[in-house]
XYZ file of C-alpha atoms in Angstrom:
576
model
C -30.837 -20.647 -2.665
C -33.630 -22.510 -4.463
C -36.029 -25.343 -3.593
C -36.910 -28.233 -5.887
C -40.663 -28.494 -5.166
C -40.902 -32.040 -6.497
C -38.313 -33.461 -4.145
C -38.082 -30.638 -1.539
C -34.304 -30.765 -1.970
C -32.655 -27.431 -1.216
C -30.561 -26.117 -4.087
C -27.494 -23.890 -4.016
C -26.700 -21.676 -6.997
C -23.274 -20.548 -8.185
C -23.479 -17.193 -6.404
C -24.215 -18.812 -3.058
C -21.536 -21.451 -3.595
C -18.925 -18.788 -4.412
C -19.848 -16.809 -1.292
C -19.628 -19.897 0.905
C -16.317 -20.971 -0.641
C -14.785 -17.548 -0.035
C -15.925 -17.624 3.584
C -14.643 -21.184 4.042
C -11.279 -20.094 2.659
C -11.006 -17.435 5.367
C -12.164 -14.321 3.540
C -13.698 -11.689 5.810
C -14.052 -8.573 3.624
C -14.819 -7.937 -0.034
C -14.760 -4.619 -1.911
C -16.502 -3.863 -5.156
C -19.332 -2.551 -7.292
C -22.331 -4.789 -7.972
C -24.487 -5.235 -11.060
C -25.287 -7.927 -13.614
C -24.366 -10.747 -12.974
C -22.751 -10.468 -9.510
C -25.281 -8.642 -7.302
C -26.496 -11.873 -5.754
C -22.913 -13.046 -5.189
C -22.241 -9.992 -3.002
C -25.366 -10.658 -0.931
C -24.655 -14.379 -0.656
C -21.066 -13.731 0.417
C -22.288 -11.330 3.100
C -24.775 -13.943 4.315
C -21.891 -16.420 4.565
C -19.844 -14.029 6.718
C -17.862 -11.989 4.184
C -18.578 -8.303 4.736
C -19.181 -6.525 1.429
C -18.079 -2.882 1.128
C -19.892 -1.315 -1.823
C -17.948 1.411 -3.635
C -18.875 4.039 -6.205
C -16.026 3.076 -8.559
C -14.191 -0.198 -9.259
C -10.777 1.486 -9.287
C -11.152 2.667 -5.709
C -12.531 -0.720 -4.674
C -9.499 -2.365 -6.265
C -7.090 -0.098 -4.425
C -8.926 -0.940 -1.212
C -8.545 -4.659 -1.864
C -4.835 -4.193 -2.585
C -4.163 -2.234 0.614
C -6.228 -4.726 2.618
C -3.895 -7.471 1.436
C -0.879 -5.496 2.670
C -2.386 -4.577 6.016
C -3.744 -8.010 6.910
C -1.487 -10.429 5.052
C -4.649 -12.083 3.694
C -5.803 -11.624 0.094
C -7.964 -8.605 -0.530
C -11.103 -9.422 -2.513
C -12.401 -7.305 -5.386
C -15.765 -7.985 -7.010
C -16.679 -6.450 -10.366
C -19.257 -6.869 -13.084
C -18.245 -8.055 -16.535
C -16.636 -6.101 -19.363
C -16.028 -2.494 -18.331
C -16.266 -3.397 -14.649
C -13.447 -5.893 -15.107
C -11.398 -3.330 -17.051
C -11.856 -0.722 -14.304
C -10.762 -3.330 -11.768
C -7.448 -3.814 -13.567
C -6.145 -0.668 -11.864
C -6.261 -2.220 -8.400
C -5.255 -5.645 -9.677
C -2.109 -4.367 -11.372
C -1.299 -2.089 -8.437
C -1.395 -5.084 -6.092
C 0.939 -7.111 -8.279
C 3.368 -4.203 -8.714
C 3.552 -3.815 -4.933
C 3.598 -7.588 -4.204
C 0.318 -7.507 -2.258
C -2.158 -10.415 -2.373
C -5.454 -9.720 -4.131
C -8.128 -11.834 -5.789
C -10.359 -10.129 -8.323
C -13.618 -11.957 -8.996
C -15.605 -10.828 -12.014
C -18.817 -11.962 -13.598
C -18.717 -12.550 -17.329
C -21.133 -13.233 -20.174
C -22.881 -16.565 -20.629
C -20.563 -19.146 -22.195
C -23.161 -20.095 -24.789
C -23.181 -16.510 -26.097
C -19.417 -15.904 -26.072
C -18.175 -14.585 -29.405
C -21.611 -13.374 -30.459
C -21.435 -9.859 -29.035
C -23.169 -10.596 -25.748
C -23.825 -7.890 -23.125
C -20.487 -6.564 -21.817
C -18.636 -9.402 -23.512
C -14.852 -9.447 -23.068
C -12.175 -12.110 -22.987
C -11.433 -11.348 -19.353
C -8.830 -14.076 -18.934
C -6.766 -12.471 -21.706
C -7.380 -8.973 -20.293
C -6.154 -9.855 -16.811
C -3.247 -12.175 -17.611
C -0.578 -9.448 -17.960
C -1.309 -8.284 -14.401
C -1.713 -11.498 -12.424
C 0.014 -14.599 -11.142
C -2.964 -16.762 -12.049
C -6.131 -16.281 -14.118
C -8.767 -19.032 -14.029
C -12.334 -19.478 -15.241
C -15.103 -21.651 -13.829
C -16.847 -23.502 -16.659
C -19.317 -25.300 -14.387
C -20.627 -24.649 -10.894
C -18.590 -27.586 -9.574
C -15.352 -25.709 -10.452
C -16.065 -22.795 -8.123
C -14.800 -24.007 -4.714
C -11.606 -25.521 -6.137
C -10.767 -22.390 -8.118
C -11.558 -20.083 -5.180
C -9.091 -21.923 -2.944
C -6.529 -22.262 -5.737
C -6.565 -18.552 -6.588
C -6.481 -17.376 -2.967
C -3.527 -19.679 -2.254
C -1.667 -18.497 -5.350
C -2.104 -14.842 -4.375
C -0.122 -15.300 -1.134
C 2.417 -17.914 -2.228
C 5.979 -16.899 -3.090
C 5.953 -13.233 -3.981
C 2.358 -12.135 -3.273
C 0.339 -10.576 -6.059
C -2.925 -10.384 -7.930
C -5.003 -13.343 -9.137
C -8.200 -13.450 -11.161
C -11.302 -15.665 -11.066
C -13.849 -15.492 -13.875
C -17.438 -16.549 -13.130
C -19.700 -16.667 -16.221
C -23.329 -15.730 -15.666
C -24.577 -19.187 -16.658
C -22.277 -20.773 -14.043
C -23.592 -18.401 -11.375
C -27.140 -19.540 -12.157
C -26.405 -23.269 -12.188
C -27.485 -25.185 -9.085
C -26.572 -28.241 -7.066
C -27.759 -29.736 -3.793
C -26.721 -28.650 -0.319
C -24.834 -31.883 0.222
C -23.009 -31.527 -3.089
C -22.065 -27.934 -2.239
C -20.715 -28.900 1.183
C -18.739 -31.802 -0.280
C -17.148 -29.609 -2.948
C -16.095 -26.984 -0.387
C -14.712 -29.626 1.977
C -12.742 -31.243 -0.850
C -11.342 -27.893 -1.985
C -10.291 -27.007 1.558
C -8.617 -30.405 2.035
C -6.724 -30.196 -1.258
C -5.643 -26.633 -0.468
C -4.322 -27.674 2.949
C -2.277 -30.457 1.351
C -0.792 -28.176 -1.293
C -0.110 -25.455 1.269
C 2.638 -27.384 3.015
C 5.805 -25.638 4.180
C 7.703 -23.897 1.378
C 10.689 -25.688 -0.119
C 14.019 -25.057 1.558
C 16.690 -23.522 -0.610
C 20.071 -25.122 -0.155
C 21.631 -21.664 -0.175
C 19.729 -20.506 2.934
C 22.104 -21.720 5.643
C 25.172 -20.702 3.654
C 23.615 -17.296 2.908
C 22.847 -16.629 6.576
C 26.452 -17.343 7.560
C 27.821 -15.136 4.771
C 25.424 -12.315 5.652
C 26.372 -12.347 9.329
C 30.069 -12.429 8.489
C 29.777 -9.550 6.008
C 27.942 -7.402 8.548
C 30.462 -8.289 11.247
C 33.434 -7.254 9.078
C 31.829 -4.175 7.537
C 33.169 -0.724 8.350
C 30.026 1.110 7.243
C 27.080 -1.340 7.341
C 23.481 -0.325 6.688
C 20.177 -2.152 7.131
C 17.578 -1.243 4.508
C 14.033 -2.547 4.779
C 10.875 -2.023 2.802
C 7.184 -2.750 2.790
C 7.945 -6.423 2.198
C 9.440 -6.572 5.699
C 6.367 -4.810 7.030
C 4.056 -7.227 5.198
C 6.034 -10.176 6.652
C 5.612 -8.881 10.218
C 9.402 -8.739 10.546
C 9.430 -5.730 12.877
C 10.507 -7.542 16.055
C 13.354 -9.399 14.336
C 14.638 -6.323 12.505
C 14.375 -4.153 15.607
C 16.405 -6.770 17.502
C 19.014 -6.834 14.726
C 19.406 -3.055 14.821
C 19.520 -2.876 18.617
C 22.012 -5.710 19.106
C 24.394 -4.722 16.305
C 24.127 -0.931 16.457
C 23.847 -0.775 12.651
C 22.060 2.306 11.231
C 18.907 1.629 9.246
C 17.005 3.153 6.359
C 13.350 2.341 5.590
C 11.656 2.805 2.246
C 8.489 4.941 2.498
C 6.071 2.136 3.406
C 8.729 0.374 5.450
C 8.607 3.310 7.865
C 7.593 2.174 11.344
C 9.110 -1.325 11.158
C 11.675 0.310 13.419
C 10.371 3.595 14.866
C 11.318 6.718 12.940
C 12.402 8.199 16.280
C 15.000 5.459 16.894
C 18.502 6.972 17.358
C 19.967 4.795 14.582
C 17.503 6.002 11.930
C 19.354 7.205 8.830
C 16.264 8.628 7.129
C 17.408 12.211 7.610
C 20.894 11.254 6.373
C 19.752 9.151 3.431
C 22.242 10.409 0.847
C 25.201 9.869 3.160
C 23.973 6.443 4.269
C 23.478 4.946 0.820
C 26.377 6.796 -0.745
C 29.035 5.620 1.706
C 27.878 2.284 3.155
C 30.117 -0.647 2.263
C 27.649 -3.441 3.131
C 23.877 -3.086 2.798
C 21.468 -5.704 4.120
C 18.299 -5.156 2.081
C 15.234 -6.917 3.519
C 11.833 -6.865 1.849
C 12.759 -4.119 -0.587
C 13.620 -4.300 -4.266
C 16.611 -2.550 -5.767
C 14.343 -0.668 -8.147
C 13.900 3.054 -8.789
C 12.996 3.710 -5.162
C 16.514 2.602 -4.195
C 18.209 3.936 -7.330
C 18.647 0.386 -8.655
C 21.484 -0.160 -6.175
C 23.854 1.543 -8.591
C 26.244 4.532 -8.692
C 26.235 7.460 -8.403
C 23.748 7.243 -5.510
C 25.416 4.099 -4.175
C 29.130 3.402 -3.906
C 30.436 1.277 -6.757
C 32.039 -1.013 -4.156
C 28.999 -1.616 -1.935
C 28.220 -5.265 -1.205
C 24.507 -6.055 -1.133
C 22.939 -8.792 0.960
C 19.515 -9.128 -0.652
C 16.691 -10.953 1.134
C 13.631 -11.653 -1.000
C 10.906 -14.298 -1.234
C 11.401 -14.382 -5.009
C 14.431 -16.208 -6.398
C 14.008 -14.462 -9.752
C 14.425 -11.090 -8.044
C 17.770 -12.148 -6.615
C 18.890 -13.529 -9.965
C 17.926 -10.214 -11.585
C 19.834 -8.014 -9.122
C 22.881 -10.295 -8.706
C 23.787 -9.197 -5.147
C 26.976 -10.203 -3.340
C 24.818 -12.496 -1.171
C 21.282 -13.515 -2.084
C 18.955 -15.173 0.399
C 15.612 -16.547 -0.762
C 13.180 -16.509 2.124
C 10.563 -14.744 4.210
C 11.841 -11.473 5.664
C 10.868 -12.308 9.229
C 12.363 -15.803 9.159
C 15.623 -14.688 7.561
C 16.050 -11.787 9.993
C 15.502 -14.204 12.885
C 18.139 -16.581 11.471
C 20.659 -13.757 11.036
C 20.041 -12.740 14.650
C 20.634 -16.318 15.756
C 23.870 -16.513 13.745
C 25.142 -13.213 15.163
C 24.303 -14.316 18.700
C 27.076 -16.926 18.539
C 29.652 -14.243 17.724
C 28.065 -10.993 18.859
C 29.227 -7.556 17.779
C 27.885 -4.051 18.254
C 28.827 -0.692 16.757
C 29.077 1.798 19.605
C 27.545 5.278 19.296
C 31.112 6.562 19.065
C 31.894 4.349 16.075
C 32.959 6.673 13.207
C 30.219 5.413 10.876
C 27.433 5.639 13.453
C 28.702 9.007 14.584
C 28.745 10.335 11.010
C 25.188 9.130 10.338
C 23.736 10.422 13.607
C 25.465 13.799 13.264
C 24.263 14.300 9.692
C 20.754 13.204 10.612
C 20.672 15.510 13.616
C 21.917 18.482 11.577
C 19.308 17.913 8.867
C 16.509 17.439 11.389
C 17.451 20.711 13.083
C 17.370 22.505 9.722
C 13.996 20.998 8.918
C 12.575 21.796 12.345
C 13.687 25.412 11.965
C 11.592 25.612 8.797
C 8.693 23.733 10.356
C 8.633 26.013 13.395
C 7.564 28.990 11.278
C 3.859 29.687 10.956
C 3.610 30.710 7.319
C 0.278 32.181 6.197
C -1.004 31.837 3.495
C 0.025 28.240 4.135
C 3.050 26.676 2.532
C 3.282 22.859 2.733
C 5.448 22.736 5.848
C 3.304 24.656 8.327
C 0.136 22.538 8.047
C 2.201 19.351 7.781
C 3.871 20.124 11.117
C 0.496 20.739 12.768
C -0.837 17.469 11.334
C 2.272 15.576 12.464
C 1.905 16.839 16.015
C -1.801 15.986 16.121
C -1.152 12.436 14.875
C 1.672 11.884 17.373
C -0.578 13.131 20.185
C -2.928 10.213 19.455
C -0.312 7.849 20.871
C -0.781 4.105 20.406
C -2.376 2.481 18.521
C -1.081 5.057 16.079
C -3.342 6.272 13.283
C -2.863 4.814 9.821
C -1.641 7.596 7.548
C -2.696 7.519 3.893
C -0.680 9.882 1.724
C -0.847 10.734 -1.949
C -0.108 13.680 -4.156
C 2.991 15.267 -5.598
C 4.336 17.837 -3.152
C 1.922 16.719 -0.425
C 3.188 13.137 -0.396
C 6.857 14.102 -0.709
C 6.725 16.644 2.099
C 4.658 14.247 4.205
C 7.252 11.505 3.756
C 9.877 13.801 5.251
C 7.762 15.334 8.029
C 5.213 12.777 9.224
C 6.481 10.234 11.761
C 5.742 6.514 11.792
C 6.614 4.664 14.985
C 4.510 1.553 14.323
C 4.597 -0.793 11.319
C 1.972 -0.717 8.587
C 0.837 2.774 9.501
C 1.829 4.446 6.232
C 0.132 3.858 2.894
C 1.209 5.892 -0.112
C 1.505 5.750 -3.903
C 3.869 2.779 -3.681
C 6.095 1.118 -6.251
C 4.063 2.355 -9.201
C 3.639 5.898 -7.868
C -0.111 5.486 -8.361
C -2.359 8.491 -7.920
C -5.982 7.838 -6.978
C -5.339 5.279 -4.252
C -6.315 7.540 -1.355
C -9.952 6.930 -0.483
C -9.778 3.230 -1.340
C -6.805 2.880 0.991
C -8.779 4.728 3.678
C -11.666 2.276 3.520
C -9.286 -0.697 3.587
C -7.421 0.654 6.611
C -10.630 1.435 8.486
C -12.017 -2.091 8.103
C -8.682 -3.899 8.485
C -7.636 -1.874 11.552
C -10.909 -0.910 13.283
C -9.078 0.151 16.446
C -7.085 2.827 14.631
C -8.024 6.253 13.357
C -7.277 6.698 9.644
C -5.869 10.045 8.516
C -5.501 10.792 4.809
C -3.168 13.617 3.800
C -4.041 14.276 0.181
C -3.102 16.691 -2.549
C -6.149 18.160 -4.245
C -5.275 16.391 -7.486
C -4.830 12.998 -5.814
C -8.034 13.482 -3.834
C -9.967 14.211 -7.006
C -9.384 10.729 -8.411
C -11.497 9.087 -5.715
C -13.300 11.964 -3.991
C -16.771 10.483 -4.552
C -15.855 7.715 -2.120
C -16.410 10.168 0.748
C -20.001 8.976 0.427
C -18.747 5.437 1.086
C -17.012 6.654 4.246
C -20.259 8.153 5.498
C -22.405 5.197 4.467
C -20.316 2.822 6.566
C -19.499 5.428 9.244
C -15.764 4.778 9.059
C -13.231 6.512 11.323
C -11.531 8.451 8.541
C -10.402 12.074 8.460
C -9.378 13.290 4.993
C -7.121 16.345 4.858
C -6.925 17.999 1.429
C -4.000 20.290 0.632
C -5.825 22.602 -1.763
C -3.407 24.556 -3.926
C -5.694 24.930 -6.942
C -4.238 22.215 -9.141
C -1.512 19.776 -10.055
C 1.600 21.241 -8.372
C -0.265 24.499 -7.794
C -0.941 27.610 -9.824
C -0.415 28.278 -13.520
C 3.290 27.607 -14.186
C 3.230 28.030 -17.978
C 5.897 30.112 -19.648
C 4.710 32.947 -21.939
C 5.495 30.989 -25.098
C 3.163 28.210 -23.904
C 0.194 30.583 -23.588
C -0.476 30.900 -27.308
C -2.712 29.382 -29.946
C -6.494 29.136 -30.293
C -6.998 27.782 -26.753
C -4.686 30.150 -24.894
C -7.596 31.401 -22.780
C -8.328 27.921 -21.404
C -7.146 27.183 -17.881
C -3.662 25.694 -17.657
C -3.579 21.873 -17.879
C -2.472 21.848 -14.245
C -5.155 24.225 -12.949
C -8.334 23.515 -10.977
C -11.069 25.859 -9.761
C -9.407 28.121 -7.158
C -10.198 27.370 -3.501
C -12.631 24.587 -4.459
C -15.009 23.781 -1.590
C -14.046 20.114 -1.160
C -15.352 20.126 2.390
C -18.836 20.774 1.031
C -18.743 17.389 -0.722
C -18.486 15.671 2.638
C -21.244 17.830 4.091
C -23.500 16.920 1.159
C -23.444 13.290 2.326
C -23.887 14.021 6.018
C -20.261 14.039 7.102
C -18.359 16.894 8.695
C -16.530 19.472 6.590
C -13.975 22.069 7.645
C -12.461 24.979 5.721
C -9.172 26.108 7.247
C -6.706 28.848 6.330
C -4.821 29.507 9.588
C -2.879 27.400 12.121
C -5.519 27.855 14.803
C -8.321 26.819 12.450
C -6.387 23.696 11.451
C -5.577 22.746 15.042
C -9.221 23.121 16.012
C -10.447 21.043 13.047
C -7.940 18.273 13.758
C -8.792 18.190 17.457
C -12.530 18.015 16.851
C -12.419 15.486 13.983
C -9.881 13.188 15.675
C -11.962 13.158 18.827
C -15.207 12.437 16.939
C -13.717 9.612 14.825
C -16.392 10.202 12.218
C -15.991 10.795 8.468
C -14.635 14.300 7.865
C -12.913 16.372 5.197
C -10.594 19.212 6.191
C -10.033 21.564 3.261
C -6.659 23.274 3.816
C -6.076 26.259 1.574
C -2.441 26.337 0.389
C -0.587 29.095 -1.445
C -0.779 27.901 -5.084
C 2.852 28.883 -5.617
C 4.227 27.168 -2.502
C 5.021 23.839 -4.168
C 7.340 22.596 -6.870
C 6.498 21.392 -10.349
C 8.109 18.032 -9.688
C 6.234 15.197 -8.025
C 9.558 14.038 -6.626
C 10.378 17.135 -4.571
C 13.201 16.181 -2.236
C 14.546 17.619 0.973
C 18.311 17.371 0.660
C 19.987 15.316 3.342
């Protein structure tokens, strides 16, 4: 804010205008790292009502913005400086787009007059971001800012959500206009955005697709409902739960779709996954892509004769996969319409139905086998013993359930099989891209997006290392986050090299997968004033979980794991 002393007219600069526009567009949180030329923008946005969470690293801030978009349904905001700050922010930006989560990255850039002359941190940031975004725009004058803010935020949530980018040159941030001009520009941008944000176009295939989907499910001998994080993002849990309950069809969630229908529901096919996808004859797939996570919907994992009903907000996705029935639409709305169609000719698979019986029996058998392994107290710890103790502690919290953040190789894979999600949007993991390093950023996002919930991160020591410095951020903002580190001395664990690999001039170096044994990660948290725990036994872990969950203060629990307890694959599977 500036004052023209000759006329006593209050002036608004580009930083203040951007902050006000973001607030007027509904933004409530922004994540980032400040510096030239965006420090003032962060302060101005906070003054306008947008809370700024300052990180130690743009990658972690970007992952926070991405997860915030998933958890809230509103675009996450990422603020970076120019040049290298923008490049570091590409990690979160691309992660958001890969996972179809709305995010707007706002970066400062060099003065337009000096572009092409080797200015400080100069980079063609529009070109750098374009491969990762739905829209990349640049303000060339201060008057562009409100319109572009609203345009980019709207684009990030329209159709298939994803990342967008807004470039704010330093000269634009320092330009000024009057208070009345600023207010008029924001009002005009909001009005234009409201007009363009009318109801989405109706696809002529919708009604026909709903009828075909209901009929296919009704006639199927071995139907299956599959849902993913897109269904969770769309808040489709009530409609999908109703569909499962009224039809008796077994269901299978993808990892971040867990909780849309409780994992403890009797029709859950999670513990019978191979049987369910291998033998189903009709699969209703809602808010999940037939990508690597679902084996591309192809044999040998799936039957060659399976008929897919694919529900997706993106018409191009349906054209790519060529399902038996494709329905373009919001997961919640489509599930509601299928329920309405089925209501006219209801059907329900009884528990004694051969398909339901086969799924429930296989699931029960596999759960019993897993529980037999989990029941053992193995010391030094394997992965199962501490994971069982953590699962029980999380379940004891009841509702609202904690948000679980999970990353790592063995840690995430074992956690996916053991940890239980009974509420939607309570699991955050490496996602579609299998991204390591998301952990602490996700924790911050969950803590500010869901302030009534405890956040529990279950991290491998390698995954934790990517963003470990953000424990200081947890303490600085006093967030209700407990970070549990499975410390097995490295990537996958101990030195797994064969003798013929331990040769050459650097044979005495540590293995590429090795870290310092029994690293004192809990001391990092203590260094910043948080609580640290070192645990090696079941009783020590139970005590640390009880105390830290009750305190709801930043904590790190360093769990020492046998370095040879894991597998060398990051895709360790429990057969089912």
